[in-house]
Amino acid sequence: MDTTDFVAHLDREGRLLAAAAERAGTDAEVPTCPEWRVGDLVRHTGMVHRWAAAFVAEGHTAYHPDGGLPELDGAELLAWFREGHGYLVETLSAAAPDVRCWQFMPAPSPLAFWARRQAHETTVHRIDAESARGGTPSEISTDFAADGIDELLRSFHARSKSRVRSEEPRVLRVRATDVDGAVWTVRLSQEPPVTVRDETGAADCELAGPAAQLYPALWNRRPFPSVTGDATIASLWRDKSAVTWS
C-alpha cells in the first residue's frame, strides 16, 4: 500500500467514526474500551489527528506535545472532530513526499509513516465507535488489515515501550489465512518482542484467521478467531499488549 491508499483509508474511517459516534451519542458507553464513553473516544482521536497534522504541516523535527483535550460535547464536539480529521486528510494529501518531520517508528519517509499510522489509529477507534453504536460493523479490506497486523507486530511492539514480555522464551505465530505469505513469528522474552514475517521454526501458540478478524483481535477489540497450542500465550498478549497514550 502507498501513501495515497493510506490517506484514502484515513478519510473513510474518520467519516465512519464520526457517523457512528453521532448515532450512538457522546454519552454512550464504549464496549471495546470500558473506561471510555463516546465523548472520550472522540476527544482522544480528534486530539491525535491535530497532533499528527502539526508534525507534517509545521515541520517539527523533534517530539512536540499534543494540544490537550477540548471541553466540548455533543454536536460541538463532533464538529470539532470532523474539522480536525479533515485538516489531517488535507495536510497529508498536500504534503511534499520528502517533507521532513519527527516520526516514532521506522518508515520509508515521515509522510509514509504518518499516513499509515493515522489510518490505522482511526480504524481501531472507528471500531470502538461502532461498538457503541451497535449493529453491523463496517468492513475492513483484507490488504489493509494485513498491513495493520504487520504494523502492530513489527513496529509498535518492537519498541521498548512494549509490555509483552515473558520470563521464559516463547514463540507466538500469527497467521492471516486469507493472504498469501501473511505469517509472522513473534519471539517473546524479557526484552521487547522480535517479530519477523516468516514461519521459521516451531511455535508454542498460533493465532490464526482471516486478516480482517485478526487485525481487531490483536488490538484487543475482538476475540481471536482461532488459538492453537499454549493458550496462556494468547492470554499474555491480551493482558500486556494494550497501547496507551503517553
Short mmCIF file of N, CA, C and O in Angstrom, two decimals, residues 13-108:
data_model
loop_
_atom_site.label_atom_id
_atom_site.label_comp_id
_atom_site.label_asym_id
_atom_site.label_seq_id
_atom_site.Cartn_x
_atom_site.Cartn_y
_atom_site.Cartn_z
N GLU A 13 -12.33 6.13 7.21
CA GLU A 13 -12.50 5.67 8.58
C GLU A 13 -12.90 6.80 9.52
O GLU A 13 -13.70 6.61 10.44
N GLY A 14 -12.36 7.99 9.30
CA GLY A 14 -12.74 9.12 10.13
C GLY A 14 -14.20 9.50 9.95
O GLY A 14 -14.90 9.85 10.91
N ARG A 15 -14.66 9.43 8.71
CA ARG A 15 -16.07 9.73 8.44
C ARG A 15 -16.98 8.69 9.09
O ARG A 15 -18.03 9.03 9.65
N LEU A 16 -16.57 7.43 9.02
CA LEU A 16 -17.36 6.37 9.65
C LEU A 16 -17.37 6.52 11.17
O LEU A 16 -18.40 6.31 11.83
N LEU A 17 -16.23 6.89 11.73
CA LEU A 17 -16.16 7.09 13.17
C LEU A 17 -17.11 8.19 13.61
O LEU A 17 -17.88 8.03 14.57
N ALA A 18 -17.09 9.32 12.91
CA ALA A 18 -17.96 10.44 13.27
C ALA A 18 -19.43 10.05 13.15
O ALA A 18 -20.25 10.39 14.02
N ALA A 19 -19.77 9.33 12.09
CA ALA A 19 -21.17 8.92 11.89
C ALA A 19 -21.63 7.98 13.00
O ALA A 19 -22.74 8.10 13.52
N ALA A 20 -20.77 7.04 13.38
CA ALA A 20 -21.12 6.10 14.44
C ALA A 20 -21.25 6.81 15.77
O ALA A 20 -22.16 6.54 16.57
N ALA A 21 -20.33 7.74 16.04
CA ALA A 21 -20.39 8.49 17.29
C ALA A 21 -21.65 9.34 17.37
O ALA A 21 -22.29 9.44 18.42
N GLU A 22 -22.01 9.94 16.25
CA GLU A 22 -23.22 10.76 16.22
C GLU A 22 -24.46 9.92 16.49
O GLU A 22 -25.35 10.33 17.24
N ARG A 23 -24.50 8.75 15.89
CA ARG A 23 -25.66 7.88 16.09
C ARG A 23 -25.72 7.35 17.52
O ARG A 23 -26.81 7.26 18.12
N ALA A 24 -24.59 6.98 18.08
CA ALA A 24 -24.57 6.43 19.43
C ALA A 24 -24.84 7.49 20.49
O ALA A 24 -25.45 7.21 21.53
N GLY A 25 -24.34 8.70 20.24
CA GLY A 25 -24.43 9.77 21.24
C GLY A 25 -23.17 9.80 22.08
O GLY A 25 -22.61 8.75 22.42
N THR A 26 -22.74 11.00 22.44
CA THR A 26 -21.44 11.12 23.12
C THR A 26 -21.46 10.60 24.56
O THR A 26 -20.40 10.41 25.16
N ASP A 27 -22.63 10.35 25.12
CA ASP A 27 -22.70 9.78 26.47
C ASP A 27 -22.71 8.25 26.49
O ASP A 27 -22.63 7.64 27.56
N ALA A 28 -22.79 7.63 25.30
CA ALA A 28 -22.87 6.17 25.24
C ALA A 28 -21.57 5.52 25.70
O ALA A 28 -20.47 6.05 25.46
N GLU A 29 -21.69 4.37 26.35
CA GLU A 29 -20.51 3.61 26.75
C GLU A 29 -19.88 2.95 25.53
O GLU A 29 -20.57 2.63 24.56
N VAL A 30 -18.57 2.74 25.60
CA VAL A 30 -17.82 2.12 24.50
C VAL A 30 -17.44 0.70 24.95
O VAL A 30 -16.49 0.53 25.72
N PRO A 31 -18.13 -0.33 24.48
CA PRO A 31 -17.86 -1.69 24.96
C PRO A 31 -16.43 -2.16 24.77
O PRO A 31 -15.89 -2.90 25.60
N THR A 32 -15.78 -1.73 23.69
CA THR A 32 -14.41 -2.18 23.43
C THR A 32 -13.38 -1.42 24.26
O THR A 32 -12.22 -1.83 24.34
N CYS A 33 -13.78 -0.31 24.87
CA CYS A 33 -12.93 0.46 25.79
C CYS A 33 -13.78 0.82 27.00
O CYS A 33 -14.32 1.93 27.08
N PRO A 34 -13.95 -0.11 27.92
CA PRO A 34 -14.93 0.05 29.00
C PRO A 34 -14.74 1.31 29.85
O PRO A 34 -15.68 1.78 30.48
N GLU A 35 -13.53 1.86 29.85
CA GLU A 35 -13.29 3.05 30.67
C GLU A 35 -13.73 4.33 29.97
O GLU A 35 -13.70 5.41 30.57
N TRP A 36 -14.14 4.23 28.71
CA TRP A 36 -14.50 5.41 27.91
C TRP A 36 -15.98 5.46 27.58
O TRP A 36 -16.64 4.43 27.40
N ARG A 37 -16.45 6.70 27.43
CA ARG A 37 -17.71 6.96 26.73
C ARG A 37 -17.35 7.52 25.36
O ARG A 37 -16.19 7.85 25.08
N VAL A 38 -18.35 7.61 24.49
CA VAL A 38 -18.07 8.04 23.11
C VAL A 38 -17.41 9.41 23.08
O VAL A 38 -16.50 9.67 22.28
N GLY A 39 -17.83 10.31 23.96
CA GLY A 39 -17.20 11.62 24.00
C GLY A 39 -15.70 11.54 24.27
O GLY A 39 -14.91 12.27 23.66
N ASP A 40 -15.30 10.64 25.17
CA ASP A 40 -13.86 10.46 25.44
C ASP A 40 -13.13 9.97 24.21
O ASP A 40 -12.02 10.41 23.90
N LEU A 41 -13.74 9.03 23.52
CA LEU A 41 -13.16 8.47 22.30
C LEU A 41 -12.97 9.54 21.23
O LEU A 41 -11.91 9.64 20.61
N VAL A 42 -13.99 10.36 21.04
CA VAL A 42 -13.93 11.40 20.01
C VAL A 42 -12.90 12.47 20.38
O VAL A 42 -12.13 12.93 19.52
N ARG A 43 -12.85 12.86 21.64
CA ARG A 43 -11.84 13.84 22.07
C ARG A 43 -10.43 13.31 21.85
O ARG A 43 -9.56 14.02 21.34
N HIS A 44 -10.20 12.06 22.25
CA HIS A 44 -8.87 11.48 22.09
C HIS A 44 -8.46 11.42 20.62
O HIS A 44 -7.38 11.88 20.25
N THR A 45 -9.32 10.85 19.77
CA THR A 45 -8.95 10.68 18.37
C THR A 45 -8.79 12.03 17.67
O THR A 45 -7.87 12.22 16.87
N GLY A 46 -9.67 12.97 17.99
CA GLY A 46 -9.54 14.30 17.41
C GLY A 46 -8.26 15.00 17.83
O GLY A 46 -7.62 15.70 17.03
N MET A 47 -7.86 14.82 19.10
CA MET A 47 -6.59 15.38 19.56
C MET A 47 -5.42 14.77 18.82
O MET A 47 -4.50 15.47 18.37
N VAL A 48 -5.45 13.43 18.65
CA VAL A 48 -4.36 12.75 17.94
C VAL A 48 -4.28 13.23 16.49
O VAL A 48 -3.18 13.45 15.95
N HIS A 49 -5.42 13.42 15.84
CA HIS A 49 -5.41 13.92 14.46
C HIS A 49 -4.71 15.28 14.36
O HIS A 49 -3.88 15.51 13.47
N ARG A 50 -5.04 16.19 15.26
CA ARG A 50 -4.42 17.52 15.22
C ARG A 50 -2.94 17.44 15.56
O ARG A 50 -2.11 18.15 14.98
N TRP A 51 -2.60 16.59 16.52
CA TRP A 51 -1.19 16.39 16.90
C TRP A 51 -0.38 15.88 15.72
O TRP A 51 0.70 16.39 15.41
N ALA A 52 -0.90 14.87 15.02
CA ALA A 52 -0.20 14.29 13.87
C ALA A 52 -0.07 15.31 12.74
O ALA A 52 1.00 15.45 12.13
N ALA A 53 -1.15 16.03 12.46
CA ALA A 53 -1.12 17.01 11.37
C ALA A 53 -0.07 18.08 11.62
O ALA A 53 0.58 18.56 10.68
N ALA A 54 0.12 18.47 12.88
CA ALA A 54 1.06 19.53 13.20
C ALA A 54 2.49 19.15 12.82
O ALA A 54 3.26 20.00 12.36
N PHE A 55 2.87 17.90 13.00
CA PHE A 55 4.22 17.50 12.63
C PHE A 55 4.47 17.71 11.15
O PHE A 55 5.52 18.23 10.74
N VAL A 56 3.52 17.31 10.33
CA VAL A 56 3.68 17.41 8.89
C VAL A 56 3.53 18.86 8.42
O VAL A 56 4.33 19.36 7.63
N ALA A 57 2.51 19.55 8.92
CA ALA A 57 2.23 20.91 8.45
C ALA A 57 3.27 21.92 8.93
O ALA A 57 3.63 22.86 8.21
N GLU A 58 3.76 21.72 10.17
CA GLU A 58 4.67 22.70 10.77
C GLU A 58 6.12 22.26 10.77
O GLU A 58 7.01 23.01 11.17
N GLY A 59 6.37 21.02 10.33
CA GLY A 59 7.74 20.53 10.18
C GLY A 59 8.50 20.35 11.47
O GLY A 59 9.72 20.55 11.51
N HIS A 60 7.83 19.94 12.53
CA HIS A 60 8.55 19.68 13.79
C HIS A 60 9.47 18.48 13.61
O HIS A 60 9.03 17.39 13.26
N THR A 61 10.75 18.67 13.88
CA THR A 61 11.71 17.58 13.69
C THR A 61 12.06 16.88 15.00
O THR A 61 12.91 15.99 15.03
N ALA A 62 11.41 17.27 16.09
CA ALA A 62 11.54 16.60 17.38
C ALA A 62 10.15 16.45 17.96
O ALA A 62 9.19 17.06 17.48
N TYR A 63 10.04 15.64 18.99
CA TYR A 63 8.74 15.44 19.62
C TYR A 63 8.12 16.78 19.99
O TYR A 63 8.78 17.68 20.51
N HIS A 64 6.83 16.90 19.74
CA HIS A 64 6.07 18.11 20.06
C HIS A 64 4.82 17.67 20.80
O HIS A 64 4.12 16.77 20.35
N PRO A 65 4.50 18.26 21.95
CA PRO A 65 3.36 17.80 22.73
C PRO A 65 2.03 18.05 22.02
O PRO A 65 1.92 18.93 21.16
N ASP A 66 1.04 17.27 22.40
CA ASP A 66 -0.29 17.46 21.83
C ASP A 66 -0.95 18.70 22.44
O ASP A 66 -0.45 19.27 23.41
N GLY A 67 -2.06 19.10 21.87
CA GLY A 67 -2.72 20.32 22.32
C GLY A 67 -3.74 20.13 23.41
O GLY A 67 -4.45 21.09 23.76
N GLY A 68 -3.85 18.93 23.96
CA GLY A 68 -4.81 18.67 25.02
C GLY A 68 -6.20 18.38 24.50
O GLY A 68 -6.45 18.44 23.29
N LEU A 69 -7.09 18.06 25.41
CA LEU A 69 -8.45 17.68 25.05
C LEU A 69 -9.40 18.86 25.22
O LEU A 69 -9.31 19.60 26.20
N PRO A 70 -10.33 19.04 24.29
CA PRO A 70 -11.24 20.18 24.38
C PRO A 70 -12.36 19.94 25.39
O PRO A 70 -12.75 18.80 25.65
N GLU A 71 -12.88 21.00 25.94
CA GLU A 71 -14.04 20.91 26.83
C GLU A 71 -15.31 21.11 26.00
O GLU A 71 -16.05 22.08 26.17
N LEU A 72 -15.53 20.17 25.10
CA LEU A 72 -16.68 20.20 24.21
C LEU A 72 -17.46 18.90 24.36
O LEU A 72 -16.90 17.89 24.78
N ASP A 73 -18.70 18.92 23.95
CA ASP A 73 -19.50 17.70 23.97
C ASP A 73 -20.59 17.82 22.90
O ASP A 73 -20.78 18.89 22.30
N GLY A 74 -21.29 16.72 22.68
CA GLY A 74 -22.42 16.72 21.77
C GLY A 74 -22.06 17.16 20.36
O GLY A 74 -20.99 16.83 19.83
N ALA A 75 -22.93 17.94 19.74
CA ALA A 75 -22.75 18.36 18.36
C ALA A 75 -21.49 19.20 18.17
O ALA A 75 -20.81 19.09 17.14
N GLU A 76 -21.15 20.03 19.16
CA GLU A 76 -19.93 20.85 19.05
C GLU A 76 -18.68 19.98 19.01
O GLU A 76 -17.74 20.26 18.26
N LEU A 77 -18.67 18.93 19.81
CA LEU A 77 -17.53 18.01 19.82
C LEU A 77 -17.40 17.31 18.48
O LEU A 77 -16.29 17.17 17.93
N LEU A 78 -18.50 16.84 17.93
CA LEU A 78 -18.45 16.15 16.64
C LEU A 78 -18.00 17.08 15.52
O LEU A 78 -17.25 16.67 14.62
N ALA A 79 -18.44 18.34 15.56
CA ALA A 79 -18.00 19.31 14.56
C ALA A 79 -16.49 19.55 14.68
O ALA A 79 -15.78 19.65 13.67
N TRP A 80 -16.01 19.65 15.93
CA TRP A 80 -14.57 19.82 16.16
C TRP A 80 -13.79 18.62 15.63
O TRP A 80 -12.73 18.77 15.01
N PHE A 81 -14.31 17.42 15.88
CA PHE A 81 -13.64 16.21 15.38
C PHE A 81 -13.57 16.23 13.85
O PHE A 81 -12.51 15.98 13.26
N ARG A 82 -14.69 16.50 13.21
CA ARG A 82 -14.72 16.49 11.74
C ARG A 82 -13.78 17.53 11.15
O ARG A 82 -13.12 17.28 10.13
N GLU A 83 -13.69 18.69 11.79
CA GLU A 83 -12.77 19.72 11.31
C GLU A 83 -11.32 19.23 11.38
O GLU A 83 -10.55 19.40 10.43
N GLY A 84 -10.93 18.65 12.52
CA GLY A 84 -9.56 18.18 12.69
C GLY A 84 -9.22 17.01 11.78
O GLY A 84 -8.11 16.94 11.23
N HIS A 85 -10.18 16.11 11.62
CA HIS A 85 -9.97 14.98 10.72
C HIS A 85 -9.78 15.48 9.29
O HIS A 85 -8.87 15.04 8.57
N GLY A 86 -10.63 16.40 8.87
CA GLY A 86 -10.50 16.95 7.52
C GLY A 86 -9.17 17.65 7.31
O GLY A 86 -8.54 17.53 6.25
N TYR A 87 -8.72 18.36 8.35
CA TYR A 87 -7.43 19.05 8.25
C TYR A 87 -6.28 18.06 8.12
O TYR A 87 -5.34 18.27 7.33
N LEU A 88 -6.34 16.96 8.85
CA LEU A 88 -5.29 15.94 8.74
C LEU A 88 -5.28 15.33 7.34
O LEU A 88 -4.21 15.17 6.73
N VAL A 89 -6.44 14.98 6.82
CA VAL A 89 -6.51 14.42 5.46
C VAL A 89 -5.94 15.41 4.45
O VAL A 89 -5.14 15.04 3.57
N GLU A 90 -6.33 16.68 4.55
CA GLU A 90 -5.83 17.70 3.62
C GLU A 90 -4.33 17.88 3.76
O GLU A 90 -3.60 18.02 2.75
N THR A 91 -3.83 17.88 4.99
CA THR A 91 -2.40 18.07 5.23
C THR A 91 -1.58 16.95 4.62
O THR A 91 -0.57 17.19 3.93
N LEU A 92 -2.00 15.73 4.83
CA LEU A 92 -1.26 14.60 4.28
C LEU A 92 -1.38 14.55 2.76
O LEU A 92 -0.41 14.19 2.07
N SER A 93 -2.53 14.91 2.23
CA SER A 93 -2.73 14.89 0.77
C SER A 93 -1.86 15.93 0.07
O SER A 93 -1.38 15.70 -1.04
N ALA A 94 -1.65 17.08 0.73
CA ALA A 94 -0.94 18.19 0.09
C ALA A 94 0.56 18.19 0.38
O ALA A 94 1.31 18.91 -0.27
N ALA A 95 1.00 17.38 1.33
CA ALA A 95 2.41 17.42 1.75
C ALA A 95 3.35 16.93 0.65
O ALA A 95 3.02 16.03 -0.13
N ALA A 96 4.53 17.53 0.63
CA ALA A 96 5.57 17.07 -0.30
C ALA A 96 6.05 15.69 0.12
O ALA A 96 6.18 15.41 1.32
N PRO A 97 6.31 14.80 -0.83
CA PRO A 97 6.77 13.44 -0.47
C PRO A 97 8.02 13.43 0.40
O PRO A 97 8.22 12.50 1.18
N ASP A 98 8.86 14.46 0.26
CA ASP A 98 10.11 14.49 1.03
C ASP A 98 10.03 15.39 2.26
O ASP A 98 11.06 15.82 2.79
N VAL A 99 8.81 15.68 2.72
CA VAL A 99 8.67 16.51 3.92
C VAL A 99 9.47 15.91 5.08
O VAL A 99 9.50 14.69 5.26
N ARG A 100 10.13 16.76 5.85
CA ARG A 100 10.94 16.31 6.98
C ARG A 100 10.23 16.66 8.27
O ARG A 100 9.86 17.82 8.50
N CYS A 101 10.02 15.66 9.12
CA CYS A 101 9.43 15.89 10.43
C CYS A 101 9.67 14.65 11.30
O CYS A 101 10.12 13.62 10.81
N TRP A 102 9.34 14.78 12.57
CA TRP A 102 9.54 13.70 13.53
C TRP A 102 8.59 12.53 13.25
O TRP A 102 7.46 12.71 12.81
N GLN A 103 9.07 11.33 13.51
CA GLN A 103 8.25 10.12 13.46
C GLN A 103 8.74 9.21 14.57
O GLN A 103 9.88 9.33 15.01
N PHE A 104 7.88 8.30 15.04
CA PHE A 104 8.31 7.49 16.18
C PHE A 104 8.42 6.00 15.88
O PHE A 104 8.67 5.21 16.79
N MET A 105 8.28 5.62 14.60
CA MET A 105 8.55 4.24 14.21
C MET A 105 9.19 4.28 12.82
O MET A 105 8.99 5.23 12.07
N PRO A 106 9.96 3.25 12.45
CA PRO A 106 10.60 3.24 11.14
C PRO A 106 9.58 3.27 10.01
O PRO A 106 8.50 2.68 10.11
N ALA A 107 9.92 3.96 8.93
CA ALA A 107 9.06 4.04 7.75
C ALA A 107 9.91 4.56 6.60
O ALA A 107 10.96 5.17 6.82
N PRO A 108 9.46 4.36 5.36
CA PRO A 108 10.23 4.85 4.22
C PRO A 108 10.42 6.37 4.24
O PRO A 108 11.39 6.88 3.69
#
